[in-house]
JSON list of C-alpha atoms in Angstrom, two decimals:
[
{"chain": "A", "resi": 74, "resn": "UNK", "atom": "CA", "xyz": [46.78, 0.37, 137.85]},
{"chain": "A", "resi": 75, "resn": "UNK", "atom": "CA", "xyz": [44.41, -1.78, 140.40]},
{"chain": "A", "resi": 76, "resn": "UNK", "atom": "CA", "xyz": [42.42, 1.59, 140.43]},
{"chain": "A", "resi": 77, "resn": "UNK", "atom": "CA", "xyz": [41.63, 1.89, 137.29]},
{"chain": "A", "resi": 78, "resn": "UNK", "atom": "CA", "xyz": [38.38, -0.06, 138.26]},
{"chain": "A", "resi": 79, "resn": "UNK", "atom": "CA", "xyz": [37.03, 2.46, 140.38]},
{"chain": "A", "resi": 80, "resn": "UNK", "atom": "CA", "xyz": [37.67, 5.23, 138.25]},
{"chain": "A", "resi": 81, "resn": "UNK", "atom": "CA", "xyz": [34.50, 7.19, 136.47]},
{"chain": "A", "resi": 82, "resn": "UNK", "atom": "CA", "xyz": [33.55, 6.05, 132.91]},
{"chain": "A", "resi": 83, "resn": "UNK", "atom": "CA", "xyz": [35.02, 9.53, 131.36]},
{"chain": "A", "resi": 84, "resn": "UNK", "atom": "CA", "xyz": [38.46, 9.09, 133.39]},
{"chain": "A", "resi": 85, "resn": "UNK", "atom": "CA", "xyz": [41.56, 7.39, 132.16]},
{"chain": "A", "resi": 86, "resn": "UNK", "atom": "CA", "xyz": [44.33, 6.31, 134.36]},
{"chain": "A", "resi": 87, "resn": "UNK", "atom": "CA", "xyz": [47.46, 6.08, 132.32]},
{"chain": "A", "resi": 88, "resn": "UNK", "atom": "CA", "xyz": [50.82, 4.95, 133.58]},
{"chain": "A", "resi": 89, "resn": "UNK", "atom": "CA", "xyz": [53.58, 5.54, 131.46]},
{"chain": "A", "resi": 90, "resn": "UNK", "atom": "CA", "xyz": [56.87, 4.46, 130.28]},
{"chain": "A", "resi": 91, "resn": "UNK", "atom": "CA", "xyz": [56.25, 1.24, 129.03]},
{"chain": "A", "resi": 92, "resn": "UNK", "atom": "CA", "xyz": [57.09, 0.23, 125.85]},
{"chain": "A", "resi": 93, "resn": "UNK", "atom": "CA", "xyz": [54.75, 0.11, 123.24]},
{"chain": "A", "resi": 94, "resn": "UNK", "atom": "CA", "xyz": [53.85, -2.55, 120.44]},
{"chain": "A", "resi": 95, "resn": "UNK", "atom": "CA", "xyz": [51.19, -3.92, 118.15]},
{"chain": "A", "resi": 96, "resn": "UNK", "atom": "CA", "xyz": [49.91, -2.54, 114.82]},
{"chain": "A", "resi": 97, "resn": "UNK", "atom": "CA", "xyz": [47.22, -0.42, 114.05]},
{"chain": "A", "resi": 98, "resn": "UNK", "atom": "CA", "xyz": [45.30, -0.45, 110.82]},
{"chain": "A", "resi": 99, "resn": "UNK", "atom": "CA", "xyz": [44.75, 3.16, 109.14]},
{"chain": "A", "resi": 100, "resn": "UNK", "atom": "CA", "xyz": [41.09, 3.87, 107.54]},
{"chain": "A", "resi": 101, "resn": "UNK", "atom": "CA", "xyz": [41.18, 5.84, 104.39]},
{"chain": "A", "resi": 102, "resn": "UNK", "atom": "CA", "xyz": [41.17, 9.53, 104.44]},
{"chain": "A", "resi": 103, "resn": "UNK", "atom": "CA", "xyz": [37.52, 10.72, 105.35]},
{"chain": "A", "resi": 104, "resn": "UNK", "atom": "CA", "xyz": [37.55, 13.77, 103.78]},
{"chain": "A", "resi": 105, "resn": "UNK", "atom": "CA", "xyz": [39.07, 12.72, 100.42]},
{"chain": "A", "resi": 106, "resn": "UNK", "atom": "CA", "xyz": [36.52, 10.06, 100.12]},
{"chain": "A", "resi": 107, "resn": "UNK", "atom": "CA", "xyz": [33.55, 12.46, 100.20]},
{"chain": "A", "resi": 108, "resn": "UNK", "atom": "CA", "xyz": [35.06, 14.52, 97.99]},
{"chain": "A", "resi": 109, "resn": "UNK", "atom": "CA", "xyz": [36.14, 11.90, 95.48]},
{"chain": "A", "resi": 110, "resn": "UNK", "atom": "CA", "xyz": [32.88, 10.54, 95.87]},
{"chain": "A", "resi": 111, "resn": "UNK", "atom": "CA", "xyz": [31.29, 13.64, 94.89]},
{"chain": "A", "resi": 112, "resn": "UNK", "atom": "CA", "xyz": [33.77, 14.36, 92.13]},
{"chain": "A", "resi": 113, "resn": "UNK", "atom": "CA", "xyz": [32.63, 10.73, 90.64]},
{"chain": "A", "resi": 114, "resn": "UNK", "atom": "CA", "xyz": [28.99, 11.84, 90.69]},
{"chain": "A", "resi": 115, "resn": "UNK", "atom": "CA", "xyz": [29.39, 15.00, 89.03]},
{"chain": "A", "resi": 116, "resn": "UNK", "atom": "CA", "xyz": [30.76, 13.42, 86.11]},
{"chain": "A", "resi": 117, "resn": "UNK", "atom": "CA", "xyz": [28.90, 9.90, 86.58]},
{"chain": "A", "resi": 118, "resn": "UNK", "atom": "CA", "xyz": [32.51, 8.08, 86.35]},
{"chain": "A", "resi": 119, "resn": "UNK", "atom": "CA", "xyz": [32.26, 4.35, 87.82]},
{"chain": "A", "resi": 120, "resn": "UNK", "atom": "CA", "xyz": [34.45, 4.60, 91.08]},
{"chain": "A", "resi": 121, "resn": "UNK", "atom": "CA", "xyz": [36.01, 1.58, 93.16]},
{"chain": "A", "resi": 122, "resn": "UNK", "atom": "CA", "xyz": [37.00, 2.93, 96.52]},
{"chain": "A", "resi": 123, "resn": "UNK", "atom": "CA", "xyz": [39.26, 0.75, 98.88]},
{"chain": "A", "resi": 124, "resn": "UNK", "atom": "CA", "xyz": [40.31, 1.26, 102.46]},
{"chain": "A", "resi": 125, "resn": "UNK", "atom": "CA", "xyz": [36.87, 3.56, 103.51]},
{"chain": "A", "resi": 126, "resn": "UNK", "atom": "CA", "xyz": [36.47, 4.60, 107.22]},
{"chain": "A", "resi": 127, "resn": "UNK", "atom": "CA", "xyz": [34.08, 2.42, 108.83]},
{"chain": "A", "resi": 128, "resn": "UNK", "atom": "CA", "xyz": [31.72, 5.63, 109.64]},
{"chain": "A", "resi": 129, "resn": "UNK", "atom": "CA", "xyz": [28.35, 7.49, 109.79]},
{"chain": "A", "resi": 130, "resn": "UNK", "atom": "CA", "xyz": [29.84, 9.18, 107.01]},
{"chain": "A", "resi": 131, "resn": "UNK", "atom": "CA", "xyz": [29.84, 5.99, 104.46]},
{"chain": "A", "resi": 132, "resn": "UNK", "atom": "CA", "xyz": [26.78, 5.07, 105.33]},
{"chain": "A", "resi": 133, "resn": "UNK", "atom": "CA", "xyz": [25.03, 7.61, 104.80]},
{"chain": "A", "resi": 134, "resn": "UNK", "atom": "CA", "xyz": [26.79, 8.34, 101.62]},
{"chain": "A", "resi": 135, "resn": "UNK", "atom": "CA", "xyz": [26.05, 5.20, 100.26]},
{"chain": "A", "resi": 136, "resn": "UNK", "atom": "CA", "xyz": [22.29, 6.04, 101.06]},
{"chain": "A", "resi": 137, "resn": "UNK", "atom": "CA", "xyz": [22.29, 9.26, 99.20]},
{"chain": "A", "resi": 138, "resn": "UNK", "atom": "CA", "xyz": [23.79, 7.83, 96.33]},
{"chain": "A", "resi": 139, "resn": "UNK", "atom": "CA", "xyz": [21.48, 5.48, 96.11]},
{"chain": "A", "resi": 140, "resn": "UNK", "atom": "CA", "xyz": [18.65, 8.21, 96.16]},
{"chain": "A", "resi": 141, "resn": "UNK", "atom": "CA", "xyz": [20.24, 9.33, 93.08]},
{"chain": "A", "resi": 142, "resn": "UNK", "atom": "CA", "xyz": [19.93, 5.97, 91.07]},
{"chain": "A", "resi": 143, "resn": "UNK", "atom": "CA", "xyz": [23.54, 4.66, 91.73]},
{"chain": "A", "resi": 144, "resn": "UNK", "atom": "CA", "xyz": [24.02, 1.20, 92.24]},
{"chain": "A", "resi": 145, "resn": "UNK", "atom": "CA", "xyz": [26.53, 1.35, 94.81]},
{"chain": "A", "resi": 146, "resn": "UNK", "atom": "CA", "xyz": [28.01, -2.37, 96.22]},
{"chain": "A", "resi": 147, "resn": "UNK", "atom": "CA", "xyz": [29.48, -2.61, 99.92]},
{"chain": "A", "resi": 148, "resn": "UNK", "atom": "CA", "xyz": [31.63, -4.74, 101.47]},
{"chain": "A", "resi": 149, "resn": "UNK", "atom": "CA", "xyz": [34.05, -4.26, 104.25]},
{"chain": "A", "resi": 150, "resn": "UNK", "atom": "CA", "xyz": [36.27, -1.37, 103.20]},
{"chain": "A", "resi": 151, "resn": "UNK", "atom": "CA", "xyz": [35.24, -1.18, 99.63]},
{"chain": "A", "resi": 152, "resn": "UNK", "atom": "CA", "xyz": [33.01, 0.84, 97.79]},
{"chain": "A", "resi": 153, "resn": "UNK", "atom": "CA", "xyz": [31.90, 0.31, 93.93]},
{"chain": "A", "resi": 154, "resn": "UNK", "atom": "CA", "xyz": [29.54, 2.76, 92.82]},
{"chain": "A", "resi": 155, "resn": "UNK", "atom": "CA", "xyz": [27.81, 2.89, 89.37]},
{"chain": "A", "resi": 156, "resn": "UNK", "atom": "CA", "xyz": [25.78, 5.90, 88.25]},
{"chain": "A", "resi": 157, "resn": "UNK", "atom": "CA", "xyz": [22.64, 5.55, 86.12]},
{"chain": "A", "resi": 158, "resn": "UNK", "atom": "CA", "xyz": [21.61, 2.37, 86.34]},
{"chain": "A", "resi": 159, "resn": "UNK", "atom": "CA", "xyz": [18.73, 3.42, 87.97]},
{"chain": "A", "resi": 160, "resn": "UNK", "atom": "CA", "xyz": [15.95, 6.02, 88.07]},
{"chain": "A", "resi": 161, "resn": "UNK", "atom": "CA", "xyz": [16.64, 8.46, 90.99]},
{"chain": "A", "resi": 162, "resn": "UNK", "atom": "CA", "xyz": [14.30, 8.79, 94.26]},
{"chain": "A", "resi": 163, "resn": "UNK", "atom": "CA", "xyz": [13.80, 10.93, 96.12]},
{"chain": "A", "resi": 164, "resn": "UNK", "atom": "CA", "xyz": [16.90, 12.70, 98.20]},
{"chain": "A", "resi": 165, "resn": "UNK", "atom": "CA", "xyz": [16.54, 11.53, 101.88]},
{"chain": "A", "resi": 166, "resn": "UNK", "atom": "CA", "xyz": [17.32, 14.66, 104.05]},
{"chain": "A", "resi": 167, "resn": "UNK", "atom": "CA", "xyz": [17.02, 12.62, 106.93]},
{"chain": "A", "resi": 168, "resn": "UNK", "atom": "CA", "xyz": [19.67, 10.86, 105.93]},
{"chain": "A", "resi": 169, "resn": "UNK", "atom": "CA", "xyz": [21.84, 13.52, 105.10]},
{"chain": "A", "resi": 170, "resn": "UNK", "atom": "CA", "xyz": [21.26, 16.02, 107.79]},
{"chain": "A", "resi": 171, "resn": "UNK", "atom": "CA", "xyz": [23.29, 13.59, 110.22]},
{"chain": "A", "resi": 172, "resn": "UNK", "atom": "CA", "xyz": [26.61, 14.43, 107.89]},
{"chain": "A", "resi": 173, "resn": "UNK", "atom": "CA", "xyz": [28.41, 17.46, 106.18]},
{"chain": "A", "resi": 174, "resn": "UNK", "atom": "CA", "xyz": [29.55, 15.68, 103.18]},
{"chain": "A", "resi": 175, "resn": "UNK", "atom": "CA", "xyz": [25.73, 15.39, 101.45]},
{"chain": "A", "resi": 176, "resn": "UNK", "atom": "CA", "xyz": [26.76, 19.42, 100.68]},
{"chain": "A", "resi": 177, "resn": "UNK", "atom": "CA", "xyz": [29.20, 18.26, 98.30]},
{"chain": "A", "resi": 178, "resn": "UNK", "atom": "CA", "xyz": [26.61, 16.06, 96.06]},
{"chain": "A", "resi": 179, "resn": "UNK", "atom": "CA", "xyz": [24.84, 19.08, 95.16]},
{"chain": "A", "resi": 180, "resn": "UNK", "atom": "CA", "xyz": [27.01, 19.89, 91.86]},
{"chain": "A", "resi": 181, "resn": "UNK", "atom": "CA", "xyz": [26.02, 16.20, 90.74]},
{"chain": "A", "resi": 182, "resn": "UNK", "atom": "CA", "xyz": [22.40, 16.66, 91.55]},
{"chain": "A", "resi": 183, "resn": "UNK", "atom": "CA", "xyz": [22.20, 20.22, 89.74]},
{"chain": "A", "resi": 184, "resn": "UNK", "atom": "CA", "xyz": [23.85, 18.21, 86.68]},
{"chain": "A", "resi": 185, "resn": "UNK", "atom": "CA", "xyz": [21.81, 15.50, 86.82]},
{"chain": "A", "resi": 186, "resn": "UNK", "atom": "CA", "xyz": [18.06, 16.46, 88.05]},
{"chain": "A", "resi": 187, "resn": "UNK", "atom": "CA", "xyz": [18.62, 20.47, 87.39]},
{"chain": "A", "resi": 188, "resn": "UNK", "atom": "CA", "xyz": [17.33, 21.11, 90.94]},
{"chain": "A", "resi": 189, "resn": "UNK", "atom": "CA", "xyz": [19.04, 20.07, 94.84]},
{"chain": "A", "resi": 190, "resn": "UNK", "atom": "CA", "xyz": [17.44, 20.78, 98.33]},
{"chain": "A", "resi": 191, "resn": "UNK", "atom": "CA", "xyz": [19.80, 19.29, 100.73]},
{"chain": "A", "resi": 192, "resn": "UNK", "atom": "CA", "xyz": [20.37, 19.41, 104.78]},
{"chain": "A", "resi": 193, "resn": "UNK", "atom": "CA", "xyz": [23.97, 20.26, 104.67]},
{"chain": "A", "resi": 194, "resn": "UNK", "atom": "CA", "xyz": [24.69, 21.46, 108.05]},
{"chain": "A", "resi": 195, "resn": "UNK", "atom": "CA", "xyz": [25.04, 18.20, 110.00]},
{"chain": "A", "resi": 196, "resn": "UNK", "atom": "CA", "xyz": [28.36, 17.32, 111.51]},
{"chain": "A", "resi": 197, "resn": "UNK", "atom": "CA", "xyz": [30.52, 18.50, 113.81]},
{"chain": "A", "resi": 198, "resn": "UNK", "atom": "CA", "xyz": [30.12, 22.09, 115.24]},
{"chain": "A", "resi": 199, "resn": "UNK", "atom": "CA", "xyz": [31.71, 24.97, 114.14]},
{"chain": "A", "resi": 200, "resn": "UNK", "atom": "CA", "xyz": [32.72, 27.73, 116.84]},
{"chain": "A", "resi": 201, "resn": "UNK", "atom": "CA", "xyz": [29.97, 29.17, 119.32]},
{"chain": "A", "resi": 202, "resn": "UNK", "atom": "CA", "xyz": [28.14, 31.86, 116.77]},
{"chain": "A", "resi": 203, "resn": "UNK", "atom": "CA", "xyz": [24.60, 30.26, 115.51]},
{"chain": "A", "resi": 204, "resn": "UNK", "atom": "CA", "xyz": [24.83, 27.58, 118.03]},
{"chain": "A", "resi": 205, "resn": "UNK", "atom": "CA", "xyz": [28.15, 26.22, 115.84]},
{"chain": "A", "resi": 206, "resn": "UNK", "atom": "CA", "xyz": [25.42, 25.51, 112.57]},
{"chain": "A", "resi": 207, "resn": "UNK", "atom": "CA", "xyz": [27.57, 25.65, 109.95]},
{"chain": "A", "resi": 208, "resn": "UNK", "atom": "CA", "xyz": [27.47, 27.88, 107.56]},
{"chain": "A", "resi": 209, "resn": "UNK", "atom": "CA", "xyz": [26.43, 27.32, 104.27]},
{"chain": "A", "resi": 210, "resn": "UNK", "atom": "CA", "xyz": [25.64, 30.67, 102.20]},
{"chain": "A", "resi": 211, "resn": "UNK", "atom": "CA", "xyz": [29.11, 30.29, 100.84]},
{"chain": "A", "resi": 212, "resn": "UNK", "atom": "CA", "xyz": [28.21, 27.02, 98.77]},
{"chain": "A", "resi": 213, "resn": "UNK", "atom": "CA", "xyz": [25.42, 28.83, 96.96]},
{"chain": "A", "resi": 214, "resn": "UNK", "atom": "CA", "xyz": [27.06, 31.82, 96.55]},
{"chain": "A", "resi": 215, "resn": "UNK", "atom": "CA", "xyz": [29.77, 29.59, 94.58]},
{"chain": "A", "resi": 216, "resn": "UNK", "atom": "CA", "xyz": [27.22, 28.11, 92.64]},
{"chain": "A", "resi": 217, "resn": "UNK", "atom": "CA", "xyz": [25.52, 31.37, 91.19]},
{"chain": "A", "resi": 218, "resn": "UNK", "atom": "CA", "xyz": [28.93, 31.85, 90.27]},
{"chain": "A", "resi": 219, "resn": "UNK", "atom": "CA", "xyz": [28.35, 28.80, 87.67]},
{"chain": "A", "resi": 220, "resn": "UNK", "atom": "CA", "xyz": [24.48, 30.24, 86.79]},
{"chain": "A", "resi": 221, "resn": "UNK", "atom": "CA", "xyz": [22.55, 28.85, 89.25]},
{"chain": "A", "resi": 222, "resn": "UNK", "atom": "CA", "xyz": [19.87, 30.19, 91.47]},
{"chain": "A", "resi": 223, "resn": "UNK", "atom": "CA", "xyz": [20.74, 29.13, 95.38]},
{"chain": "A", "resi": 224, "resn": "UNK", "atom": "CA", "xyz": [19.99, 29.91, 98.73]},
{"chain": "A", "resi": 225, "resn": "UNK", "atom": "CA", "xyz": [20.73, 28.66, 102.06]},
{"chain": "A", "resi": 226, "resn": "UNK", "atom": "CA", "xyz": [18.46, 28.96, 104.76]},
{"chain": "A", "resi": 227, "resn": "UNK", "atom": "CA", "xyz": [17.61, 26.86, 107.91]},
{"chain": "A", "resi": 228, "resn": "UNK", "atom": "CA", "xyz": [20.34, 24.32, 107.72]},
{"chain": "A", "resi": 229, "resn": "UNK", "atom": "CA", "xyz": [18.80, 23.81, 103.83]},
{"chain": "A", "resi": 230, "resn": "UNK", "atom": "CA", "xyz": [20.75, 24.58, 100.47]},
{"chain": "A", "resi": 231, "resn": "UNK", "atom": "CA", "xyz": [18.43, 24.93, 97.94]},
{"chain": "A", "resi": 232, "resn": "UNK", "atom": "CA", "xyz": [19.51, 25.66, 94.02]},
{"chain": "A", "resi": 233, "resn": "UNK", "atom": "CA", "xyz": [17.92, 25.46, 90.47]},
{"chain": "A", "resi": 234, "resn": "UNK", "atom": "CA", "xyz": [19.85, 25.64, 87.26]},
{"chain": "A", "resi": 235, "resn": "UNK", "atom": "CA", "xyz": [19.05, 24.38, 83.55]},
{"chain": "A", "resi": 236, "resn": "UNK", "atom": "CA", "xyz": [22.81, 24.21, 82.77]},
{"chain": "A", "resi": 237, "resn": "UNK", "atom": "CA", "xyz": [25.82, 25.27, 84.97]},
{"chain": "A", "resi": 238, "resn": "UNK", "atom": "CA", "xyz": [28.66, 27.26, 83.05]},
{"chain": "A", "resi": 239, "resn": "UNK", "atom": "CA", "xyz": [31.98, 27.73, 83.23]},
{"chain": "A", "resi": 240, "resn": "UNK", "atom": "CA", "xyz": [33.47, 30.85, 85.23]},
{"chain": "A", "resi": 241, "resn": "UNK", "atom": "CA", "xyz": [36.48, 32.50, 86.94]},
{"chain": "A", "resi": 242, "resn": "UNK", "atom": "CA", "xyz": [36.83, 32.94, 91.31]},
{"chain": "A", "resi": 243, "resn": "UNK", "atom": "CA", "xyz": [39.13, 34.33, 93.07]},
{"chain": "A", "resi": 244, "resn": "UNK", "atom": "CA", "xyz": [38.75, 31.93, 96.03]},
{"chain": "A", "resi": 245, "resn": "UNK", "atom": "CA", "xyz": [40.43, 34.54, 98.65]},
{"chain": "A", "resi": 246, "resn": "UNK", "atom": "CA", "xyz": [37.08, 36.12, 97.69]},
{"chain": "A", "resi": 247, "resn": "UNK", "atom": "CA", "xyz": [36.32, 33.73, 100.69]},
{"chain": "A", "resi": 248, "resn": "UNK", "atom": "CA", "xyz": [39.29, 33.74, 103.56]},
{"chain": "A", "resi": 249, "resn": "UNK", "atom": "CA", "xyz": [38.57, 35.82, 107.05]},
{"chain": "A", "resi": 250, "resn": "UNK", "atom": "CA", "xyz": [41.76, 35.77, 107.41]},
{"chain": "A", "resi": 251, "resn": "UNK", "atom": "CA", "xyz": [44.23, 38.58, 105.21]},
{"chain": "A", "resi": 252, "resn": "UNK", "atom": "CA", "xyz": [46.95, 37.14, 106.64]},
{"chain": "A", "resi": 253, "resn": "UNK", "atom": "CA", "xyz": [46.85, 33.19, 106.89]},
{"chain": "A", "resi": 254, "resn": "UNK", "atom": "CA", "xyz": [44.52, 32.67, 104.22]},
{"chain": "A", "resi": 255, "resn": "UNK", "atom": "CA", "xyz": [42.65, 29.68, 106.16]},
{"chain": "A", "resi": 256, "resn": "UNK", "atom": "CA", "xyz": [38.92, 29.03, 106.89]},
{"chain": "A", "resi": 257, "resn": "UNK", "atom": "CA", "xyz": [36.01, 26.86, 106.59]},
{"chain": "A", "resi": 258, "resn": "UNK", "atom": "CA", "xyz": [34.79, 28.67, 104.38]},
{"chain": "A", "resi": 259, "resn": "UNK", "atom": "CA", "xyz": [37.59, 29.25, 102.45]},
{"chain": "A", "resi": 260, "resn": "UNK", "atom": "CA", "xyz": [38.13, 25.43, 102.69]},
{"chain": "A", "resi": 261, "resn": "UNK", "atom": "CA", "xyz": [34.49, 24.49, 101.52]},
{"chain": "A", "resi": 262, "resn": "UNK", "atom": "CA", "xyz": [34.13, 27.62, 98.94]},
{"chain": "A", "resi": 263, "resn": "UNK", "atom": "CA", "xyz": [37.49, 25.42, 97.11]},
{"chain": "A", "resi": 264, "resn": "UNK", "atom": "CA", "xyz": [35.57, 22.40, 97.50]},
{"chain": "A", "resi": 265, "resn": "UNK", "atom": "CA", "xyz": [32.44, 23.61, 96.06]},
{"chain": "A", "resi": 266, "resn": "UNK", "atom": "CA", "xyz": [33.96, 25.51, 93.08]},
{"chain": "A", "resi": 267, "resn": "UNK", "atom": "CA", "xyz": [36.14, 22.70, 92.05]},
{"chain": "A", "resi": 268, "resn": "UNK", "atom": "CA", "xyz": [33.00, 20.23, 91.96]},
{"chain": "A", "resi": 269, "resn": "UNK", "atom": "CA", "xyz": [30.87, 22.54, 90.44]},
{"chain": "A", "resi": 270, "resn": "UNK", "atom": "CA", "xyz": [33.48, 23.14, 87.64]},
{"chain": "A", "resi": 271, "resn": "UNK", "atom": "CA", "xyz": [33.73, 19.49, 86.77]},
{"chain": "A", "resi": 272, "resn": "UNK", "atom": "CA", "xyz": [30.06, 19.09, 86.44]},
{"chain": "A", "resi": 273, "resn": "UNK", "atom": "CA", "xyz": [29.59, 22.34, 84.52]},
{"chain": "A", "resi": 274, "resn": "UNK", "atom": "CA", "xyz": [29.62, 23.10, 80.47]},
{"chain": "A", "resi": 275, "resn": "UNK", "atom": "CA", "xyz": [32.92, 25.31, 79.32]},
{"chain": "A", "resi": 276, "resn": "UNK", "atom": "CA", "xyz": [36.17, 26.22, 81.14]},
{"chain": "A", "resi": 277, "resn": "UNK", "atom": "CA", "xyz": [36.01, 27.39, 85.13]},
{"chain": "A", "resi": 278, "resn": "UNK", "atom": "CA", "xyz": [39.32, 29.38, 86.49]},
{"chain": "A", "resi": 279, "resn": "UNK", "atom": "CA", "xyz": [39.93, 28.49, 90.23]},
{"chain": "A", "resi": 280, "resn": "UNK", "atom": "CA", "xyz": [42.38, 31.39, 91.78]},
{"chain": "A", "resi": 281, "resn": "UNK", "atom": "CA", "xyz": [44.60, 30.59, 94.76]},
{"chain": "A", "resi": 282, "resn": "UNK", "atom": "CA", "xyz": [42.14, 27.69, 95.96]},
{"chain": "A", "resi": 283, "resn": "UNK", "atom": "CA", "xyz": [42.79, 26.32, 99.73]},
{"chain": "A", "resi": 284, "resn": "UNK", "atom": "CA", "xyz": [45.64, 23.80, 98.97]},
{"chain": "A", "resi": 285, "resn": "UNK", "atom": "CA", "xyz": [44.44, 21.26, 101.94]},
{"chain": "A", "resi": 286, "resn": "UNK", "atom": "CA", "xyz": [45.29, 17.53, 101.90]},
{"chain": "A", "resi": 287, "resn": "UNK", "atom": "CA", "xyz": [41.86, 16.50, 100.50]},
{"chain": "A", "resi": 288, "resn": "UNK", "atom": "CA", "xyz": [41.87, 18.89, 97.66]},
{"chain": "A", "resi": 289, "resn": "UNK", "atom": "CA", "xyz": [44.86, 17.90, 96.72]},
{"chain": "A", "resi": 290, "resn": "UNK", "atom": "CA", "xyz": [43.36, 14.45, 96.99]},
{"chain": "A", "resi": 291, "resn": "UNK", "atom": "CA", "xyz": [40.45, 15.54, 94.71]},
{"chain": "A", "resi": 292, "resn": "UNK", "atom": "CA", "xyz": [42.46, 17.52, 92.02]},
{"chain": "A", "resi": 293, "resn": "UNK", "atom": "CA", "xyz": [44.69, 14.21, 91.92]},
{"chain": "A", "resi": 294, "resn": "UNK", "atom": "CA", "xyz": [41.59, 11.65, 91.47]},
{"chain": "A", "resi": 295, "resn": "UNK", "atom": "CA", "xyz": [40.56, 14.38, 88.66]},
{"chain": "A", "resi": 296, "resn": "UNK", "atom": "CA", "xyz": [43.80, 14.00, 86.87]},
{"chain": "A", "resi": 297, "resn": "UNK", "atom": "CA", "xyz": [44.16, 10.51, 86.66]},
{"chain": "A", "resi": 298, "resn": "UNK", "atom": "CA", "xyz": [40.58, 9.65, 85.65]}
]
């Protein structure tokens, strides 16, 4: 273990078979929380989140709500978030193009402000094809499902609509997969249509949506509130 001094900062020397102890404090699921966030948004609900990651992802959330008029309060692992109390700004793509989540705000803002241009393909990298952008075509496809004009084009979703309304998807309209059924896609398609049904007028019909552990996560938070 004297080595371990001289190794290169991206080397680890481990030595093994010691017994371990200590405790280690668990952060809120990421995922979920831009979701519920979202979800809360879309149907201006007050929303007290407790245990959020300590990430670029809250912060930058917190920032784009704000562009929407929220007053949002921080402190340590809490978020309280209250829509309408003031007039939106405007949306700061700067902000969002660091992060994936912003994609899933755009229900809210179609709701709210009838029009959403956000940079929605910031996070992590996806595979090798387009330099790992991800792909976003398959969030405004879902939302001309609900009436609204969209597009997706340099890293930008774009979409206009005077009212969303209410419709039925087969959401294996959106696996690569026949046999497992799994995707990104798949997984945000789900997302998309489930937000975009809770911020739209009439009755939406989700088929076979991606049953992953933040949807369930979402579907739950819609439930109880």
């Amino acid at each position: 273990m004297s080595e371990i001094g001289h190794l290169e900062s991206d080397s680890l020397l481990i030595e093994g078979g010691h017994a371990l102890s200590g405790t280690v404090e668990i952060s809120g699921f990421k995922h979920a929380m831009v979701l519920v966030l979202g979800a809360a948004y879309a149907t201006e609900t007050a929303l007290h989140l407790s245990n959020c990651p300590d990430i670029t992802e809250t912060c930058a959330l917190v920032e784009l709500l704000l562009c929407t008029g929220a007053d949002v309060a921080r402190s340590e692992d809490q978020i309280r978030v209250l829509f309408g109390a003031h007039a939106p700004s405007e949306f700061d793509n700067e902000v969002a193009r660091h992060i994936h989540g912003a994609a899933y705000l755009a229900p809210g803002l179609l709701r709210s402000q009838g029009f959403v241009e956000i940079r929605a393909d910031g996070g992590c990298q996806i595979g090798t094809t387009n330099e790992g952008a991800r792909p976003l075509e398959h969030y405004a496809e879902v939302l001309r499902r609900f009436g609204a004009e969209a597009d997706a084009k340099d890293g930008l979703l774009r979409a206009w609509a005077k009212e969303m309304r209410g419709c039925e998807i087969d959401l294996w309209d959106y696996t690569r997969n026949e046999l497992t059924r799994f995707g990104n896609v798949y997984s945000g398609a789900t997302k998309m249509a489930i937000l975009a049904a809770v911020a739209a007028t009439g009755t939406t019909i989700l088929h076979r949506p991606y049953a992953k552990g933040e949807v369930r996560e979402l579907l739950n938070y819609l439930i109880r509130d």
